[in-house]
Amino acid sequence: MRRSIFFLLFCFIETGAAGPALAQDEGLYDPVPPRDSAYVRIIDAECQGNLEVSIGARSIPVAEGGISFFVPISAGSYPVSSPTTPDVSGSITVEPGKAYSIVVRGRAAAVVPLQDPIEANPDKSAVYLYNLSSTDGAELFAPKPNVAIVQSVPSGKSGFRSVNAVTVDTEVRLGGNTIEKLPSQTFRR
């Protein structure tokens, strides 16, 4: 009997007290995107900062780090332009539930839309490699344990791999040659 009363009291507290508290979080979060949304981000290949790209009427700022957050947009076709860099132009067609990266190469270049796979496993980390060079065969390599994380990415394309949470030294290889040794990377979800 005592256990039942405690349980009923607990249920009352959970449902009664939580109602007013939950009602006050309305302004804390962005609204849930519509089900037919696609997700788009901007990559500034030159990492120059102060880049803003418009997809239709939606403006996406890119910080100095070179990559914006994914933003939801409705499925469809859109013009792509930049109020901060007038020579950047192009278009993109997006499908519901898919993710895209728009790569801006330089300040006077056309945009390059790439479709990104979405990692659905909450235990995995999504690793992307974008080959923005004119040479095929880019790869992200871990010298110890001597394994290619993402391999054979053609010029102007992206590569993807799901990996377990791990910290590892990495390097970017192009045509079998190391072109950049990167600091230790921690892959996590």
PDB file of C-alpha atoms in Angstrom:
ATOM      1  CA  MET A   1       0.000   0.000   0.000  1.00  0.00           C
ATOM      2  CA  ARG A   2       2.771   2.403   0.948  1.00  0.00           C
ATOM      3  CA  ARG A   3       4.563   1.618  -2.317  1.00  0.00           C
ATOM      4  CA  SER A   4       1.349   2.365  -4.303  1.00  0.00           C
ATOM      5  CA  ILE A   5       0.884   5.733  -2.587  1.00  0.00           C
ATOM      6  CA  PHE A   6       4.510   6.632  -3.298  1.00  0.00           C
ATOM      7  CA  PHE A   7       4.068   5.647  -6.941  1.00  0.00           C
ATOM      8  CA  LEU A   8       0.855   7.709  -7.284  1.00  0.00           C
ATOM      9  CA  LEU A   9       2.533  10.680  -5.611  1.00  0.00           C
ATOM     10  CA  PHE A  10       5.503  10.307  -7.958  1.00  0.00           C
ATOM     11  CA  CYS A  11       3.168  10.194 -10.985  1.00  0.00           C
ATOM     12  CA  PHE A  12       1.341  13.297  -9.765  1.00  0.00           C
ATOM     13  CA  ILE A  13       4.588  15.173  -9.285  1.00  0.00           C
ATOM     14  CA  GLU A  14       5.885  14.086 -12.698  1.00  0.00           C
ATOM     15  CA  THR A  15       2.726  15.022 -14.585  1.00  0.00           C
ATOM     16  CA  GLY A  16       1.523  17.916 -12.457  1.00  0.00           C
ATOM     17  CA  ALA A  17       4.754  19.774 -11.860  1.00  0.00           C
ATOM     18  CA  ALA A  18       6.331  19.095 -15.210  1.00  0.00           C
ATOM     19  CA  GLY A  19       3.474  20.595 -17.213  1.00  0.00           C
ATOM     20  CA  PRO A  20       4.111  24.237 -16.278  1.00  0.00           C
ATOM     21  CA  ALA A  21       7.882  23.775 -16.445  1.00  0.00           C
ATOM     22  CA  LEU A  22       7.777  22.271 -19.956  1.00  0.00           C
ATOM     23  CA  ALA A  23       5.438  24.967 -21.204  1.00  0.00           C
ATOM     24  CA  GLN A  24       8.149  27.578 -20.611  1.00  0.00           C
ATOM     25  CA  ASP A  25      10.728  26.063 -22.986  1.00  0.00           C
ATOM     26  CA  GLU A  26       8.831  27.082 -26.108  1.00  0.00           C
ATOM     27  CA  GLY A  27      11.261  29.837 -27.147  1.00  0.00           C
ATOM     28  CA  LEU A  28      14.421  27.867 -26.396  1.00  0.00           C
ATOM     29  CA  TYR A  29      14.454  25.662 -29.499  1.00  0.00           C
ATOM     30  CA  ASP A  30      14.019  26.214 -33.210  1.00  0.00           C
ATOM     31  CA  PRO A  31      10.785  24.807 -34.618  1.00  0.00           C
ATOM     32  CA  VAL A  32      10.931  21.264 -35.955  1.00  0.00           C
ATOM     33  CA  PRO A  33      11.632  21.376 -39.708  1.00  0.00           C
ATOM     34  CA  PRO A  34       8.893  20.146 -42.047  1.00  0.00           C
ATOM     35  CA  ARG A  35       9.057  16.467 -43.007  1.00  0.00           C
ATOM     36  CA  ASP A  36       9.891  17.284 -46.630  1.00  0.00           C
ATOM     37  CA  SER A  37      13.031  19.218 -45.652  1.00  0.00           C
ATOM     38  CA  ALA A  38      16.471  18.723 -47.094  1.00  0.00           C
ATOM     39  CA  TYR A  39      19.567  19.891 -45.211  1.00  0.00           C
ATOM     40  CA  VAL A  40      22.183  22.163 -46.767  1.00  0.00           C
ATOM     41  CA  ARG A  41      25.471  23.555 -45.514  1.00  0.00           C
ATOM     42  CA  ILE A  42      28.084  25.777 -47.116  1.00  0.00           C
ATOM     43  CA  ILE A  43      31.796  24.970 -47.297  1.00  0.00           C
ATOM     44  CA  ASP A  44      34.198  27.823 -48.037  1.00  0.00           C
ATOM     45  CA  ALA A  45      37.069  25.921 -49.668  1.00  0.00           C
ATOM     46  CA  GLU A  46      39.405  28.878 -49.169  1.00  0.00           C
ATOM     47  CA  CYS A  47      38.422  29.368 -45.481  1.00  0.00           C
ATOM     48  CA  GLN A  48      38.579  33.129 -45.967  1.00  0.00           C
ATOM     49  CA  GLY A  49      35.647  33.889 -43.677  1.00  0.00           C
ATOM     50  CA  ASN A  50      33.012  36.578 -44.110  1.00  0.00           C
ATOM     51  CA  LEU A  51      31.151  34.534 -46.727  1.00  0.00           C
ATOM     52  CA  GLU A  52      27.383  34.543 -46.979  1.00  0.00           C
ATOM     53  CA  VAL A  53      25.512  32.332 -49.432  1.00  0.00           C
ATOM     54  CA  SER A  54      21.832  32.592 -50.363  1.00  0.00           C
ATOM     55  CA  ILE A  55      19.832  29.550 -51.393  1.00  0.00           C
ATOM     56  CA  GLY A  56      16.630  30.989 -52.750  1.00  0.00           C
ATOM     57  CA  ALA A  57      15.499  33.435 -50.056  1.00  0.00           C
ATOM     58  CA  ARG A  58      17.481  31.680 -47.271  1.00  0.00           C
ATOM     59  CA  SER A  59      20.779  33.317 -46.303  1.00  0.00           C
ATOM     60  CA  ILE A  60      23.500  31.156 -44.719  1.00  0.00           C
ATOM     61  CA  PRO A  61      26.555  32.797 -43.120  1.00  0.00           C
ATOM     62  CA  VAL A  62      29.888  30.959 -43.099  1.00  0.00           C
ATOM     63  CA  ALA A  63      32.255  31.696 -40.240  1.00  0.00           C
ATOM     64  CA  GLU A  64      36.032  31.905 -40.573  1.00  0.00           C
ATOM     65  CA  GLY A  65      36.328  28.138 -39.939  1.00  0.00           C
ATOM     66  CA  GLY A  66      34.951  27.562 -43.415  1.00  0.00           C
ATOM     67  CA  ILE A  67      31.869  25.380 -42.765  1.00  0.00           C
ATOM     68  CA  SER A  68      28.339  26.427 -41.854  1.00  0.00           C
ATOM     69  CA  PHE A  69      25.846  24.363 -39.901  1.00  0.00           C
ATOM     70  CA  PHE A  70      23.298  22.311 -41.825  1.00  0.00           C
ATOM     71  CA  VAL A  71      20.108  24.319 -42.322  1.00  0.00           C
ATOM     72  CA  PRO A  72      16.748  22.860 -43.366  1.00  0.00           C
ATOM     73  CA  ILE A  73      15.147  23.967 -46.626  1.00  0.00           C
ATOM     74  CA  SER A  74      12.100  22.633 -48.436  1.00  0.00           C
ATOM     75  CA  ALA A  75      12.697  20.184 -51.276  1.00  0.00           C
ATOM     76  CA  GLY A  76      12.977  21.815 -54.702  1.00  0.00           C
ATOM     77  CA  SER A  77      15.299  23.730 -57.010  1.00  0.00           C
ATOM     78  CA  TYR A  78      16.940  26.967 -55.929  1.00  0.00           C
ATOM     79  CA  PRO A  79      19.315  29.579 -57.288  1.00  0.00           C
ATOM     80  CA  VAL A  80      22.522  29.941 -55.282  1.00  0.00           C
ATOM     81  CA  SER A  81      24.221  33.322 -54.976  1.00  0.00           C
ATOM     82  CA  SER A  82      26.290  35.373 -52.574  1.00  0.00           C
ATOM     83  CA  PRO A  83      25.619  38.950 -51.475  1.00  0.00           C
ATOM     84  CA  THR A  84      29.193  39.134 -50.106  1.00  0.00           C
ATOM     85  CA  THR A  85      30.753  37.692 -53.282  1.00  0.00           C
ATOM     86  CA  PRO A  86      28.734  38.645 -56.384  1.00  0.00           C
ATOM     87  CA  ASP A  87      30.672  36.325 -58.746  1.00  0.00           C
ATOM     88  CA  VAL A  88      29.525  33.204 -56.859  1.00  0.00           C
ATOM     89  CA  SER A  89      26.476  31.722 -58.561  1.00  0.00           C
ATOM     90  CA  GLY A  90      24.859  28.426 -59.412  1.00  0.00           C
ATOM     91  CA  SER A  91      21.834  26.323 -58.591  1.00  0.00           C
ATOM     92  CA  ILE A  92      20.914  23.274 -56.552  1.00  0.00           C
ATOM     93  CA  THR A  93      18.065  20.776 -56.547  1.00  0.00           C
ATOM     94  CA  VAL A  94      17.433  19.116 -53.187  1.00  0.00           C
ATOM     95  CA  GLU A  95      15.330  16.104 -52.240  1.00  0.00           C
ATOM     96  CA  PRO A  96      13.509  15.493 -48.942  1.00  0.00           C
ATOM     97  CA  GLY A  97      15.510  13.822 -46.182  1.00  0.00           C
ATOM     98  CA  LYS A  98      18.883  14.262 -47.925  1.00  0.00           C
ATOM     99  CA  ALA A  99      21.883  16.359 -46.934  1.00  0.00           C
ATOM    100  CA  TYR A 100      23.962  18.511 -49.261  1.00  0.00           C
ATOM    101  CA  SER A 101      27.164  20.513 -49.041  1.00  0.00           C
ATOM    102  CA  ILE A 102      27.650  23.443 -51.380  1.00  0.00           C
ATOM    103  CA  VAL A 103      31.361  24.031 -51.907  1.00  0.00           C
ATOM    104  CA  VAL A 104      32.435  27.546 -52.849  1.00  0.00           C
ATOM    105  CA  ARG A 105      35.865  27.430 -54.470  1.00  0.00           C
ATOM    106  CA  GLY A 106      37.426  30.860 -54.325  1.00  0.00           C
ATOM    107  CA  ARG A 107      35.663  34.168 -54.517  1.00  0.00           C
ATOM    108  CA  ALA A 108      35.007  34.135 -58.268  1.00  0.00           C
ATOM    109  CA  ALA A 109      33.957  30.505 -58.714  1.00  0.00           C
ATOM    110  CA  ALA A 110      30.759  28.620 -59.338  1.00  0.00           C
ATOM    111  CA  VAL A 111      29.286  26.539 -56.548  1.00  0.00           C
ATOM    112  CA  VAL A 112      29.739  22.756 -56.438  1.00  0.00           C
ATOM    113  CA  PRO A 113      26.773  20.948 -54.820  1.00  0.00           C
ATOM    114  CA  LEU A 114      27.605  17.527 -53.329  1.00  0.00           C
ATOM    115  CA  GLN A 115      25.129  15.102 -51.745  1.00  0.00           C
ATOM    116  CA  ASP A 116      26.264  13.923 -48.304  1.00  0.00           C
ATOM    117  CA  PRO A 117      25.244  10.576 -46.813  1.00  0.00           C
ATOM    118  CA  ILE A 118      23.560  10.856 -43.411  1.00  0.00           C
ATOM    119  CA  GLU A 119      24.860   8.709 -40.544  1.00  0.00           C
ATOM    120  CA  ALA A 120      21.882   7.177 -38.748  1.00  0.00           C
ATOM    121  CA  ASN A 121      23.766   4.999 -36.258  1.00  0.00           C
ATOM    122  CA  PRO A 122      24.100   6.962 -32.987  1.00  0.00           C
ATOM    123  CA  ASP A 123      27.202   4.968 -32.056  1.00  0.00           C
ATOM    124  CA  LYS A 124      29.169   5.970 -35.152  1.00  0.00           C
ATOM    125  CA  SER A 125      30.955   9.065 -36.321  1.00  0.00           C
ATOM    126  CA  ALA A 126      30.461  10.328 -39.890  1.00  0.00           C
ATOM    127  CA  VAL A 127      33.741  11.165 -41.618  1.00  0.00           C
ATOM    128  CA  TYR A 128      33.660  13.119 -44.891  1.00  0.00           C
ATOM    129  CA  LEU A 129      36.530  13.923 -47.228  1.00  0.00           C
ATOM    130  CA  TYR A 130      36.026  16.476 -50.004  1.00  0.00           C
ATOM    131  CA  ASN A 131      38.523  16.304 -52.872  1.00  0.00           C
ATOM    132  CA  LEU A 132      38.686  19.899 -54.067  1.00  0.00           C
ATOM    133  CA  SER A 133      41.858  19.313 -56.075  1.00  0.00           C
ATOM    134  CA  SER A 134      42.084  18.516 -59.786  1.00  0.00           C
ATOM    135  CA  THR A 135      43.643  15.085 -59.047  1.00  0.00           C
ATOM    136  CA  ASP A 136      41.687  11.873 -58.474  1.00  0.00           C
ATOM    137  CA  GLY A 137      42.360   9.485 -55.601  1.00  0.00           C
ATOM    138  CA  ALA A 138      42.348  11.601 -52.432  1.00  0.00           C
ATOM    139  CA  GLU A 139      42.217   9.677 -49.170  1.00  0.00           C
ATOM    140  CA  LEU A 140      42.146  10.262 -45.444  1.00  0.00           C
ATOM    141  CA  PHE A 141      44.696   7.877 -43.983  1.00  0.00           C
ATOM    142  CA  ALA A 142      45.625   6.791 -40.449  1.00  0.00           C
ATOM    143  CA  PRO A 143      49.344   5.897 -40.455  1.00  0.00           C
ATOM    144  CA  LYS A 144      48.932   3.969 -37.219  1.00  0.00           C
ATOM    145  CA  PRO A 145      47.183   1.432 -37.670  1.00  0.00           C
ATOM    146  CA  ASN A 146      48.037   1.809 -41.406  1.00  0.00           C
ATOM    147  CA  VAL A 147      44.456   2.074 -42.716  1.00  0.00           C
ATOM    148  CA  ALA A 148      42.619   4.316 -45.167  1.00  0.00           C
ATOM    149  CA  ILE A 149      39.630   5.878 -43.411  1.00  0.00           C
ATOM    150  CA  VAL A 150      38.147   7.368 -46.594  1.00  0.00           C
ATOM    151  CA  GLN A 151      39.753   6.279 -49.847  1.00  0.00           C
ATOM    152  CA  SER A 152      39.818   6.881 -53.604  1.00  0.00           C
ATOM    153  CA  VAL A 153      37.805  10.118 -53.734  1.00  0.00           C
ATOM    154  CA  PRO A 154      37.651  11.450 -57.318  1.00  0.00           C
ATOM    155  CA  SER A 155      38.342  15.112 -58.108  1.00  0.00           C
ATOM    156  CA  GLY A 156      35.369  17.355 -57.307  1.00  0.00           C
ATOM    157  CA  LYS A 157      33.596  14.657 -55.270  1.00  0.00           C
ATOM    158  CA  SER A 158      33.242  13.648 -51.637  1.00  0.00           C
ATOM    159  CA  GLY A 159      33.913  10.417 -49.782  1.00  0.00           C
ATOM    160  CA  PHE A 160      32.242   9.124 -46.626  1.00  0.00           C
ATOM    161  CA  ARG A 161      32.779   6.464 -43.987  1.00  0.00           C
ATOM    162  CA  SER A 162      31.181   5.564 -40.664  1.00  0.00           C
ATOM    163  CA  VAL A 163      33.720   4.909 -37.922  1.00  0.00           C
ATOM    164  CA  ASN A 164      33.629   3.989 -34.268  1.00  0.00           C
ATOM    165  CA  ALA A 165      34.599   6.586 -31.698  1.00  0.00           C
ATOM    166  CA  VAL A 166      38.388   6.758 -31.734  1.00  0.00           C
ATOM    167  CA  THR A 167      41.278   9.200 -31.488  1.00  0.00           C
ATOM    168  CA  VAL A 168      43.849   8.762 -34.241  1.00  0.00           C
ATOM    169  CA  ASP A 169      46.563  10.648 -36.127  1.00  0.00           C
ATOM    170  CA  THR A 170      45.522  11.285 -39.723  1.00  0.00           C
ATOM    171  CA  GLU A 171      46.950  12.545 -42.964  1.00  0.00           C
ATOM    172  CA  VAL A 172      45.534  13.464 -46.346  1.00  0.00           C
ATOM    173  CA  ARG A 173      47.039  11.621 -49.304  1.00  0.00           C
ATOM    174  CA  LEU A 174      46.704  12.450 -52.962  1.00  0.00           C
ATOM    175  CA  GLY A 175      48.006  10.077 -55.601  1.00  0.00           C
ATOM    176  CA  GLY A 176      49.688   8.011 -52.870  1.00  0.00           C
ATOM    177  CA  ASN A 177      51.685  10.971 -51.530  1.00  0.00           C
ATOM    178  CA  THR A 178      51.068  12.606 -48.164  1.00  0.00           C
ATOM    179  CA  ILE A 179      50.093  16.221 -48.791  1.00  0.00           C
ATOM    180  CA  GLU A 180      49.011  17.183 -45.262  1.00  0.00           C
ATOM    181  CA  LYS A 181      49.616  15.681 -41.828  1.00  0.00           C
ATOM    182  CA  LEU A 182      46.742  16.597 -39.549  1.00  0.00           C
ATOM    183  CA  PRO A 183      46.746  16.882 -35.772  1.00  0.00           C
ATOM    184  CA  SER A 184      45.274  13.989 -33.829  1.00  0.00           C
ATOM    185  CA  GLN A 185      41.559  13.652 -34.638  1.00  0.00           C
ATOM    186  CA  THR A 186      38.888  12.464 -32.226  1.00  0.00           C
ATOM    187  CA  PHE A 187      35.976  10.908 -34.075  1.00  0.00           C
ATOM    188  CA  ARG A 188      32.846  10.860 -31.966  1.00  0.00           C
ATOM    189  CA  ARG A 189      29.145  11.128 -32.457  1.00  0.00           C
TER     190      ARG A 189
END
